[in-house]
mmCIF file of C-alpha atoms in Angstrom:
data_model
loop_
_atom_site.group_PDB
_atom_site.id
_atom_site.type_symbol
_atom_site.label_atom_id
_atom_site.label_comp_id
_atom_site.label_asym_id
_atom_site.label_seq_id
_atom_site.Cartn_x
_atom_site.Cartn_y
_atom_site.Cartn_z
ATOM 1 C CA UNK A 1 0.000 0.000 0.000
ATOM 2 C CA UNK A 2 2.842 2.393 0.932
ATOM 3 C CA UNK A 3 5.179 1.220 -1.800
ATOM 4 C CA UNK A 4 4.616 4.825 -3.498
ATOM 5 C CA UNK A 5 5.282 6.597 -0.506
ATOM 6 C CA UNK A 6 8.157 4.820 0.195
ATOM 7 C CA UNK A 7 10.074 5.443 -3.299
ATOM 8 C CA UNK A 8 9.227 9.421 -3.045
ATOM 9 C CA UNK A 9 10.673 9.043 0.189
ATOM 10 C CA UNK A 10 13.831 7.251 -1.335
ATOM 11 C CA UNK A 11 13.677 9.710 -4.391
ATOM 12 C CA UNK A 12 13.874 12.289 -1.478
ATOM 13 C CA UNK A 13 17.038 11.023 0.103
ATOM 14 C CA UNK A 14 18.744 10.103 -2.546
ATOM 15 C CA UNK A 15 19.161 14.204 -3.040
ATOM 16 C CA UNK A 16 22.552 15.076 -2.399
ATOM 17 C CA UNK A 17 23.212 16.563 1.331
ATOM 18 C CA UNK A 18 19.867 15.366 2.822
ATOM 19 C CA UNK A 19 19.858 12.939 6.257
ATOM 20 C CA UNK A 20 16.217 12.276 6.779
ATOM 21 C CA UNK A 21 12.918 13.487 5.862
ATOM 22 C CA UNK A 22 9.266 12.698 7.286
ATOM 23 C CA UNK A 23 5.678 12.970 6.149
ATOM 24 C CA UNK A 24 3.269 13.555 8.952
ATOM 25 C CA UNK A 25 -0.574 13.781 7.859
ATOM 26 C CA UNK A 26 -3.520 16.810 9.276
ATOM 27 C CA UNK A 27 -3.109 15.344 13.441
ATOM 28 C CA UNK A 28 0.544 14.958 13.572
ATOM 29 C CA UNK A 29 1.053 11.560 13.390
ATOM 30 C CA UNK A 30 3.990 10.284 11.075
ATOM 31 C CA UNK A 31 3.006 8.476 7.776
ATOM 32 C CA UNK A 32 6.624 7.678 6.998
ATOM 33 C CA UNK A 33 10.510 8.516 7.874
ATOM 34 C CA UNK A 34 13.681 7.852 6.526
ATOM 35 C CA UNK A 35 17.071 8.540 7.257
ATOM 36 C CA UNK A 36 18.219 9.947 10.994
ATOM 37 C CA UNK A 37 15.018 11.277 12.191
ATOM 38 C CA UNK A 38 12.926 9.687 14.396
ATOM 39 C CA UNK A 39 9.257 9.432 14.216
ATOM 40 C CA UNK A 40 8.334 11.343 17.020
ATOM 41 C CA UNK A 41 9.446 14.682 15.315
ATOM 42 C CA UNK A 42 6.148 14.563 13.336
ATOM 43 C CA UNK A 43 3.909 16.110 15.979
ATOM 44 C CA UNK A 44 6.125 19.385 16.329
ATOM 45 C CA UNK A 45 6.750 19.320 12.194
ATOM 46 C CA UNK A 46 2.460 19.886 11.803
ATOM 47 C CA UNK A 47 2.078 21.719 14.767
ATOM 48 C CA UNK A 48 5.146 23.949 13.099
ATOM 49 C CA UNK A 49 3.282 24.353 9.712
ATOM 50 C CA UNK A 50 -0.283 24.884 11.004
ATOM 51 C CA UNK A 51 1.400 27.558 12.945
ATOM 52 C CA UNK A 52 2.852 29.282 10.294
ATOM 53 C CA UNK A 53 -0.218 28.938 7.755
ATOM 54 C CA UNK A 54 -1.704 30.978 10.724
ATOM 55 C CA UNK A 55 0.666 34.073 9.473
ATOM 56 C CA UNK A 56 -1.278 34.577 5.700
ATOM 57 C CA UNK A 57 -4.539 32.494 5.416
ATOM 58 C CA UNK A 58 -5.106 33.356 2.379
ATOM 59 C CA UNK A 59 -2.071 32.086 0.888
ATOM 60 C CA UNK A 60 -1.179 29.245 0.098
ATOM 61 C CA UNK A 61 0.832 27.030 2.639
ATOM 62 C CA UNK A 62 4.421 28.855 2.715
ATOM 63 C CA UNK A 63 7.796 26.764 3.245
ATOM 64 C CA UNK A 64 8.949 27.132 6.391
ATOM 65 C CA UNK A 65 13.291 26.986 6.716
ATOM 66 C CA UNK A 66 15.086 26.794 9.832
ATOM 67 C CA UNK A 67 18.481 26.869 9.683
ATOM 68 C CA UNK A 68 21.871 27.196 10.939
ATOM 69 C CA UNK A 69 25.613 26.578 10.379
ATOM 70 C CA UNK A 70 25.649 23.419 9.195
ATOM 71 C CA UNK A 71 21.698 22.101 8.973
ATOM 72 C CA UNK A 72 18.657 22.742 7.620
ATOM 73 C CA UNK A 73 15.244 21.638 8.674
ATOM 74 C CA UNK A 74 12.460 22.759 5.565
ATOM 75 C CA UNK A 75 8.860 22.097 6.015
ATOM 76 C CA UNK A 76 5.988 22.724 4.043
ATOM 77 C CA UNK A 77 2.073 21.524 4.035
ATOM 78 C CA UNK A 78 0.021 20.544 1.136
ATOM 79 C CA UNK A 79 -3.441 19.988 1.489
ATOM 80 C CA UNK A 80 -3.417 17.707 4.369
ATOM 81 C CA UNK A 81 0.032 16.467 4.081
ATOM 82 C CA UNK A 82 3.200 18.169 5.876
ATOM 83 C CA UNK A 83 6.671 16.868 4.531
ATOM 84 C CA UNK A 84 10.061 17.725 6.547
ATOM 85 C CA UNK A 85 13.465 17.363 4.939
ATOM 86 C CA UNK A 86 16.820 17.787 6.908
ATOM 87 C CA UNK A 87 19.692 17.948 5.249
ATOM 88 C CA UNK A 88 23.775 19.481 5.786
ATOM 89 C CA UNK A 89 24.200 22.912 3.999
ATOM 90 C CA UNK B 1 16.319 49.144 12.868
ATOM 91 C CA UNK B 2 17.779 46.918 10.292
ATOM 92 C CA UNK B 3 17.533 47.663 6.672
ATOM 93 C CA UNK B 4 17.834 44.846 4.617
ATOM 94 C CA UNK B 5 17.965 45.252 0.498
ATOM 95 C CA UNK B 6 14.016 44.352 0.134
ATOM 96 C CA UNK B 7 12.468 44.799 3.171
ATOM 97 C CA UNK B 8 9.250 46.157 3.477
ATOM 98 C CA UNK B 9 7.890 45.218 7.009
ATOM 99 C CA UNK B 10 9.849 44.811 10.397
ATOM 100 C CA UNK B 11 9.028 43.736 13.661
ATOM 101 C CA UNK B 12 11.299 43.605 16.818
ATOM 102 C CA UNK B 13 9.870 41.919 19.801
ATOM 103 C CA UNK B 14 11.159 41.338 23.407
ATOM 104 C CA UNK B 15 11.446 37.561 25.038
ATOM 105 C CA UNK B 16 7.736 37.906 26.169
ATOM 106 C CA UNK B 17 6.353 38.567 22.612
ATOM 107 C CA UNK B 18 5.575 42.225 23.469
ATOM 108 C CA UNK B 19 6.499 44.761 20.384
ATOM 109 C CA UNK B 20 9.206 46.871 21.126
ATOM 110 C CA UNK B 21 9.107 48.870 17.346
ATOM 111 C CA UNK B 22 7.731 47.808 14.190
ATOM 112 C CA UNK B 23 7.031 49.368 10.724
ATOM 113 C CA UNK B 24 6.457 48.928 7.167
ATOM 114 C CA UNK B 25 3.696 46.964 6.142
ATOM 115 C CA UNK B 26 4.293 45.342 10.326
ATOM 116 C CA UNK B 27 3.491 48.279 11.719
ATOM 117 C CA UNK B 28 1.819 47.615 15.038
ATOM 118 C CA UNK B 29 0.987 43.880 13.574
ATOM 119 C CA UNK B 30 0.393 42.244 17.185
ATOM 120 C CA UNK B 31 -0.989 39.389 15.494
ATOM 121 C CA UNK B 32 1.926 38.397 13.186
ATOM 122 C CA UNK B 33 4.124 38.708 16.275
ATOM 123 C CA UNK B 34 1.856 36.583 18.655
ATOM 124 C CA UNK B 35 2.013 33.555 15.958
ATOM 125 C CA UNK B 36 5.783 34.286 15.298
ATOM 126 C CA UNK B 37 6.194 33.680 19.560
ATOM 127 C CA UNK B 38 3.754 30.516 19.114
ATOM 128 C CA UNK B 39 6.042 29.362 16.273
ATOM 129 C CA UNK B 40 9.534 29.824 17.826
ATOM 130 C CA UNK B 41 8.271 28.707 21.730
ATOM 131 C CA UNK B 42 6.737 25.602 20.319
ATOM 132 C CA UNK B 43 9.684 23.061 20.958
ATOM 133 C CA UNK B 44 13.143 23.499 22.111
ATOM 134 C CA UNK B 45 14.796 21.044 19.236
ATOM 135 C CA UNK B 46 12.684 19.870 16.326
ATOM 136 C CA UNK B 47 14.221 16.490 16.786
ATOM 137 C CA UNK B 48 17.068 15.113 18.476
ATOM 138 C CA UNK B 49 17.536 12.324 16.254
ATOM 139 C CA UNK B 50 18.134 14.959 13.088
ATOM 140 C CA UNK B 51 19.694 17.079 15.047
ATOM 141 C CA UNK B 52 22.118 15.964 17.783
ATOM 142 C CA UNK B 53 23.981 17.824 20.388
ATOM 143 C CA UNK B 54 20.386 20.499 21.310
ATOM 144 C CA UNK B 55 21.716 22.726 18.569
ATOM 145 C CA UNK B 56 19.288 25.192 17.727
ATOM 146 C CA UNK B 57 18.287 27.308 14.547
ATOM 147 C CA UNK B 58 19.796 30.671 13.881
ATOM 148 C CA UNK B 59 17.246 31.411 11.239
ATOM 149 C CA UNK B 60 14.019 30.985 10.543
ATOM 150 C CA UNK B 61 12.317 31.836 7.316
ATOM 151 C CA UNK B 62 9.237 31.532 6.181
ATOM 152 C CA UNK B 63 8.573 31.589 2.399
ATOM 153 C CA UNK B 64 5.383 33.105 0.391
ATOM 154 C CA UNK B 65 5.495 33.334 -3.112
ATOM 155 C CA UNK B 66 5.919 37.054 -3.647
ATOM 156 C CA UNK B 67 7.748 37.713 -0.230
ATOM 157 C CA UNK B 68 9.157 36.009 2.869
ATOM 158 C CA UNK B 69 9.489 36.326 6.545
ATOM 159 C CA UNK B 70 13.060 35.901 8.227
ATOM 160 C CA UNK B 71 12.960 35.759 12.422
ATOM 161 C CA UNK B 72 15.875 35.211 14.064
ATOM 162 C CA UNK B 73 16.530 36.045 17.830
ATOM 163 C CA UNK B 74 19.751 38.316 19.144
ATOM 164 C CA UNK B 75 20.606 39.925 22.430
ATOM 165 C CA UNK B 76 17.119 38.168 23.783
ATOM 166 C CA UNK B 77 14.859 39.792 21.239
ATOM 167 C CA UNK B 78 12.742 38.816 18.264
ATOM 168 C CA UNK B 79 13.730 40.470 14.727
ATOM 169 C CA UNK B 80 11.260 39.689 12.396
ATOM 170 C CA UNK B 81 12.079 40.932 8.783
ATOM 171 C CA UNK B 82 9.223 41.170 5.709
ATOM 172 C CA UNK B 83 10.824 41.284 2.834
ATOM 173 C CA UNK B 84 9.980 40.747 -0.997
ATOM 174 C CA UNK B 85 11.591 37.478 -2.630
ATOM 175 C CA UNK B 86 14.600 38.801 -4.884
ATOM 176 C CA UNK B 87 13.462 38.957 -8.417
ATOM 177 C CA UNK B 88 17.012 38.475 -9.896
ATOM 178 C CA UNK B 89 16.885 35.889 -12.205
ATOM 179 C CA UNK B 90 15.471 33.505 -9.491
ATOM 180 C CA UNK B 91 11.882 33.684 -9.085
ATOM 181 C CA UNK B 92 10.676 31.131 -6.638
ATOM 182 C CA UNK B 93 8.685 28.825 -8.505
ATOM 183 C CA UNK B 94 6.501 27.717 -5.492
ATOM 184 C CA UNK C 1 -25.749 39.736 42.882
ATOM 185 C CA UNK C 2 -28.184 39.608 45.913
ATOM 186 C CA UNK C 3 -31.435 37.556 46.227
ATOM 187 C CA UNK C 4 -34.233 39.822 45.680
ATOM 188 C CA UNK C 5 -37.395 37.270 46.303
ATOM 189 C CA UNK C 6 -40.129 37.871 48.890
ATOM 190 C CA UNK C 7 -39.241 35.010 51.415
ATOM 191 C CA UNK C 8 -42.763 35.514 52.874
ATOM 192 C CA UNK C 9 -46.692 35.471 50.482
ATOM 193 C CA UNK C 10 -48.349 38.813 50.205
ATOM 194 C CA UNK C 11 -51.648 36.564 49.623
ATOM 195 C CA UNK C 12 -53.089 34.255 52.177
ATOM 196 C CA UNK C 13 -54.152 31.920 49.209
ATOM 197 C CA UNK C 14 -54.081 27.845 49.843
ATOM 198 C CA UNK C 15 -50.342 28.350 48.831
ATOM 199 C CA UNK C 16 -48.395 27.608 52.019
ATOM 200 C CA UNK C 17 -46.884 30.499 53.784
ATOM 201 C CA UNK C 18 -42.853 31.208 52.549
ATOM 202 C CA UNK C 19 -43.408 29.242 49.381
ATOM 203 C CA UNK C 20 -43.208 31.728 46.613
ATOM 204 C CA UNK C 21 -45.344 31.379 43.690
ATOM 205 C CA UNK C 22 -46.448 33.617 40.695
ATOM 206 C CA UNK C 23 -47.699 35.937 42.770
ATOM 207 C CA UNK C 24 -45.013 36.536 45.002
ATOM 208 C CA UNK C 25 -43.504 40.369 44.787
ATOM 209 C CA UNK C 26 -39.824 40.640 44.076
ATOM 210 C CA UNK C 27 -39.858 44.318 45.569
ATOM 211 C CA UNK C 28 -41.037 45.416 48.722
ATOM 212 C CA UNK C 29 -43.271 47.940 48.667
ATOM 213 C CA UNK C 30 -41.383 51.491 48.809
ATOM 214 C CA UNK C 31 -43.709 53.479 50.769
ATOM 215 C CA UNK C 32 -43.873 50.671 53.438
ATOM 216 C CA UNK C 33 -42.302 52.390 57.000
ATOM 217 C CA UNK C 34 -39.567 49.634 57.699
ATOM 218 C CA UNK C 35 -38.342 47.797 54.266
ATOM 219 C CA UNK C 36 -37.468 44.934 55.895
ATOM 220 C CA UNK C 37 -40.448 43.908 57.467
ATOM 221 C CA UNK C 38 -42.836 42.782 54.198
ATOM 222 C CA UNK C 39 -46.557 43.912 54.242
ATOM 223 C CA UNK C 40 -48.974 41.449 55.162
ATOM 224 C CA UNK C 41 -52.412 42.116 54.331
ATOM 225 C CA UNK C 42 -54.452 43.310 58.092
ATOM 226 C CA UNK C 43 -57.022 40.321 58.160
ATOM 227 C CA UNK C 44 -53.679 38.449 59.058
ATOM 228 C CA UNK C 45 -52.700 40.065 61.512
ATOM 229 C CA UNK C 46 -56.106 39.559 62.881
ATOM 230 C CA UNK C 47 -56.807 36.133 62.455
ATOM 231 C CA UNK C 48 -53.444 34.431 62.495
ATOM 232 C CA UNK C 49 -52.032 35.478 65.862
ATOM 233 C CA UNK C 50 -50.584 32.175 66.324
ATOM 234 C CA UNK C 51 -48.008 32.899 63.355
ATOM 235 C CA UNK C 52 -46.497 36.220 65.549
ATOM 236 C CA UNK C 53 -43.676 34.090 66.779
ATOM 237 C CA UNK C 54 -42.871 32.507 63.982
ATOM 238 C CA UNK C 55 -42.445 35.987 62.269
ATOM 239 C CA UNK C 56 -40.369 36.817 65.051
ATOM 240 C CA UNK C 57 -38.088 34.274 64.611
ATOM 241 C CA UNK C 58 -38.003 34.594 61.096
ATOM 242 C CA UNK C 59 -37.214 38.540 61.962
ATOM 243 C CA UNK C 60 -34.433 37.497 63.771
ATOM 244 C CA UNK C 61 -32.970 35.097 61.635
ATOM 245 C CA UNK C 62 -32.630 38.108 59.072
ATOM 246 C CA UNK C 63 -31.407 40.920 61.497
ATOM 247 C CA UNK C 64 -28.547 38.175 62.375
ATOM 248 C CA UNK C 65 -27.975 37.482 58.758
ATOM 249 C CA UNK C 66 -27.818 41.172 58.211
ATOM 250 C CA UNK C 67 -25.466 42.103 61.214
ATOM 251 C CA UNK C 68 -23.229 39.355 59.869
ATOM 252 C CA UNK C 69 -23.117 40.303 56.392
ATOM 253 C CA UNK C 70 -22.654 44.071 57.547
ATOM 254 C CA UNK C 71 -19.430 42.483 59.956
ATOM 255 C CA UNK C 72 -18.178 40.877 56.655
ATOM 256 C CA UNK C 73 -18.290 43.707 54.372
ATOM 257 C CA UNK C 74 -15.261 45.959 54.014
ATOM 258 C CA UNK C 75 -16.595 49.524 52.766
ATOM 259 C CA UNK C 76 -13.933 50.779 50.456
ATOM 260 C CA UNK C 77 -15.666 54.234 50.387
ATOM 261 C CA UNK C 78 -15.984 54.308 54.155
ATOM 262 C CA UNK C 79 -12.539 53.851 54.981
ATOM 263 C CA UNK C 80 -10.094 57.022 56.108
ATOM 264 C CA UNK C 81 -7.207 57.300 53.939
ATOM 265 C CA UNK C 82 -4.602 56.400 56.172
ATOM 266 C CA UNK C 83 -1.522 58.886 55.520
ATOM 267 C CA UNK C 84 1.877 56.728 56.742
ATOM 268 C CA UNK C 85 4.165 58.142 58.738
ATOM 269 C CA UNK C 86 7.735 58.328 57.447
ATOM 270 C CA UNK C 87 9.146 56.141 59.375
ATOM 271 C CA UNK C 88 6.277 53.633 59.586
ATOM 272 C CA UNK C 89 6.495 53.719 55.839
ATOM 273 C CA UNK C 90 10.327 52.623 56.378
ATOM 274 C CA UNK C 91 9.533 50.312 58.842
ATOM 275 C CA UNK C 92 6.825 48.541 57.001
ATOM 276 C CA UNK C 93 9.463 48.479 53.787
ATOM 277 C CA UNK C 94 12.195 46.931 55.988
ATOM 278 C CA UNK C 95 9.369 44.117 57.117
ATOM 279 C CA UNK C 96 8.282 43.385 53.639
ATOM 280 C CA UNK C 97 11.839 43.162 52.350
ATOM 281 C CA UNK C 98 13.020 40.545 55.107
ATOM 282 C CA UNK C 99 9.959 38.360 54.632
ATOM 283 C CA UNK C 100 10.143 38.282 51.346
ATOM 284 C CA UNK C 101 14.232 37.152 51.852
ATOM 285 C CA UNK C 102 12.850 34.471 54.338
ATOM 286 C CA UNK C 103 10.547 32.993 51.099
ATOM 287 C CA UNK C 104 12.946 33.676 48.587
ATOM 288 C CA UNK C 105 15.475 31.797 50.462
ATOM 289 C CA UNK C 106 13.310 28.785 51.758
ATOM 290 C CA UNK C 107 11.373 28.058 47.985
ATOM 291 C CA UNK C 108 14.070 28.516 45.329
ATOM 292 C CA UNK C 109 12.358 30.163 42.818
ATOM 293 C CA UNK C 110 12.788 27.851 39.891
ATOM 294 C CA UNK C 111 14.444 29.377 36.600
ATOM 295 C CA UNK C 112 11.844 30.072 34.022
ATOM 296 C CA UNK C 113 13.077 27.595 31.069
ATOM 297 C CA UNK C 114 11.192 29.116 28.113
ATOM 298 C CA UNK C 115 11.567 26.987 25.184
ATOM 299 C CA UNK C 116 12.360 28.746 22.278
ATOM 300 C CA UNK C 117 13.923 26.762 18.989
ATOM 301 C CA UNK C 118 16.259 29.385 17.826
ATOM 302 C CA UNK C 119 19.681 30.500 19.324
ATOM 303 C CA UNK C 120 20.577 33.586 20.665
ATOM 304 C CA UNK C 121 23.144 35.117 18.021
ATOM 305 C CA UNK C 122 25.219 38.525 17.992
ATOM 306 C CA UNK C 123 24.912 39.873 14.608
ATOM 307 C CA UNK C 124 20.951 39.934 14.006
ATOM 308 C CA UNK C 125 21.784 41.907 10.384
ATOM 309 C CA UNK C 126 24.628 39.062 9.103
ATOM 310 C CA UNK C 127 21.639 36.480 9.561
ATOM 311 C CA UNK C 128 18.735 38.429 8.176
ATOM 312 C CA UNK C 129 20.215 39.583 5.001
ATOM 313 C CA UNK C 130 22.308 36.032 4.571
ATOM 314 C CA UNK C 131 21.593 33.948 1.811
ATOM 315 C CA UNK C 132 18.650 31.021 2.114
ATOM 316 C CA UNK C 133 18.474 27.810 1.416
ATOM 317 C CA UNK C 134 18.884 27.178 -2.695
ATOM 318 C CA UNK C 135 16.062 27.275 -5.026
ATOM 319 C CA UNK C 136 16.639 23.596 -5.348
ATOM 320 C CA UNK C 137 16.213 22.896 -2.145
ATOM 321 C CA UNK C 138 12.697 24.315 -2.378
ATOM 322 C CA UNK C 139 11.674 22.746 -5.022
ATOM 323 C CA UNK C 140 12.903 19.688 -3.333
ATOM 324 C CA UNK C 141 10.035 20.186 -0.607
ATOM 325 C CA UNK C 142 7.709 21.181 -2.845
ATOM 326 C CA UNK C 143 7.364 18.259 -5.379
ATOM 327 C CA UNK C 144 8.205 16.001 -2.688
ATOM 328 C CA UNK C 145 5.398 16.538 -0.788
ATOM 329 C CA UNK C 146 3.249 16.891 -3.790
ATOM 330 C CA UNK C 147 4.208 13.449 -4.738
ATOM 331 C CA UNK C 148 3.945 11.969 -1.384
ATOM 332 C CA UNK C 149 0.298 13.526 -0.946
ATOM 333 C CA UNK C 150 -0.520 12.111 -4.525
ATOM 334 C CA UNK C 151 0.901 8.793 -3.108
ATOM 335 C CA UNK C 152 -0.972 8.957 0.073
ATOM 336 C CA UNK C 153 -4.021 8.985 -1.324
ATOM 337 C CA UNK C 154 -3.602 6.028 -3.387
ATOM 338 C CA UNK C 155 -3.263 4.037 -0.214
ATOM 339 C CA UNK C 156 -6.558 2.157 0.242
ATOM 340 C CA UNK C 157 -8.025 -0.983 1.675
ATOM 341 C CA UNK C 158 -7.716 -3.975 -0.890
ATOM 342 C CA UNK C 159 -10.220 -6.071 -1.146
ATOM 343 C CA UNK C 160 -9.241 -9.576 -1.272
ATOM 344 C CA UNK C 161 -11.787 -12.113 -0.100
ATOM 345 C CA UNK C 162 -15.592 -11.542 1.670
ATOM 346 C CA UNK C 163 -15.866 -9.625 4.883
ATOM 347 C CA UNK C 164 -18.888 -11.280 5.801
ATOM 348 C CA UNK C 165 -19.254 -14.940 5.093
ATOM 349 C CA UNK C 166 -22.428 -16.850 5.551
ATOM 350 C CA UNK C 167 -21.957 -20.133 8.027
ATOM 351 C CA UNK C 168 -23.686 -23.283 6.252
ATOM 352 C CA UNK C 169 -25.024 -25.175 9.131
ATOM 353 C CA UNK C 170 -24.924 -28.899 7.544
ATOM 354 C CA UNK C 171 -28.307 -30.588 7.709
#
């Protein structure tokens, strides 16, 4: 049933420079994780994109970057779906 | 107040969330800066799997089509930054 | 918000005495001489004698509900504005400051923790007008979770054999 979801999710970290990503659905709980993360991150990555739809409703969902150093941590939402992607910069 | 090539909005906030200046098109925008605290006070690490060793983020941006936010915190305040996406030969195809 | 029913029945109807019904008047009557005593109508004063020490009881009950109520009350308006004395003033300060050493020092105040995702950095301007993450890598985001969503939905229930299967009970 998940074997699509699973290769986007290997297309995803095959990207050069990416450790993990995660795909959480609408209440936060994780629909699948690769890489380092852990699957416990997927409450905090939706509760970190419904916060930030909050900013401009009537846009569409924005992509939401955290980053420092050496990491980055991008998130973004679509429809009902919230996908995270770490990776080294 | 920072001026950054692009920006048309800025926000500073204190540790509490309470606006300390603001202009542009944030001028007096309480509510951007309440969900801005809500966003940043959520967690402490996004996940310490990812991310070992409790590092935190030294940016945070948060990308529109036409124009993006950037927050980052310094000397225990909030700088929050509007500012429109740079046009130069890289539109963001979002 | 105070209770502003007639306790006692301005009608001597079948209705028992201190139940109030319809009928019963929220107000007392103004013009009456003492507001707290309620009106009855004269032909019970007349006839009912018998029911004199119950009201007096009943009187009392309220005049000791009232003196209590008027013990109770602190009247803000009432009170004299009590100018300190200089060196009451210092005296009360130096009071106030030790007892609040004595809690201080018994309940460590715990350290507010707030939790807060980014790092405290120097150079606020360095960080807002440095570069972002690549074009790439948000277009990376983007048609991944576009896919995945696509794939998501394709996920259903497959339906292999009969959910509900009908028991032949041999003859």
């Amino acid at each position: 049933m998940e074997k699509h979801l699973d290769r986007v999710m290997d297309d995803v970290l095959s990207n050069p420079g990416v450790t993990s990503c995660v795909f959480v659905d609408h209440q936060g709980l994780c629909l699948g994780a690769r890489g380092k993360a852990s699957t416990e991150c997927a409450g905090i990555i939706g509760a970190i994109a419904d916060q930030a739809a909050k900013l401009e409703p009537q846009h569409k969902s924005p992509i939401i970057v955290f980053e420092n150093d050496t990491r980055a941590c991008i998130i973004q939402r679509n429809g009902t779906i919230t996908g995270a992607i770490f990776k080294n910069i | 107040m920072d001026r950054i090539p692009g920006q048309i909005g800025y926000l500073l906030l204190n540790e509490d969330g309470a606006v300390i200046s603001s202009s542009g098109d944030l001028e007096n925008d309480e509510k951007s800066a309440d969900i801005v605290m809500g966003l940043i006070t959520l967690t402490s690490q996004i996940d310490p799997d990812a991310l070992p060793n409790h590092e935190g983020f030294k940016k945070l941006s948060i990308k529109y089509e036409g124009h993006s936010y950037i927050i980052c915190l310094s000397n225990r305040k909030i700088h929050i930054v509007k500012k429109l996406n740079s046009v130069d030969g890289a539109a963001l195809s979002v | 918000m105070g209770c502003c029913y007639s306790f006692f029945c301005k009608d001597g109807d079948s209705q028992q005495r201190g139940e109030p019904n319809e009928r019963t008047h929220l107000l007392v009557d103004p013009v009456s001489n003492s507001a707290n005593i309620p009106q009855y109508n004269s032909e019970d004063f007349l006839n009912n004698s018998n029911t004199l020490p119950k009201k007096t009881d009943e009187q009392s009950a309220l005049n000791r509900i009232l003196q209590e109520t008027a013990t109770n009350v602190i009247d803000v308006a009432a009170l004299d504005s009590h100018n300190l004395q200089q060196h009451e003033y210092v005296e009360r300060m130096r009071q106030y400051s030790s007892k609040l050493q004595q809690a201080c020092a018994t309940n460590k105040l715990p350290v507010r923790h707030k939790l807060c995702v980014l790092q405290d950095i120097p150079a606020p301007e360095k960080i807002l007008s440095s570069e972002s993450v690549s074009e790439d890598d948000l277009n990376l985001i983007s048609t991944a979770v576009t896919k995945a969503a696509a794939a998501i939905g394709e996920i259903k229930v497959e339906h292999k054999e009969d959910m509900v299967v009908l028991f032949r009970v041999p003859d």
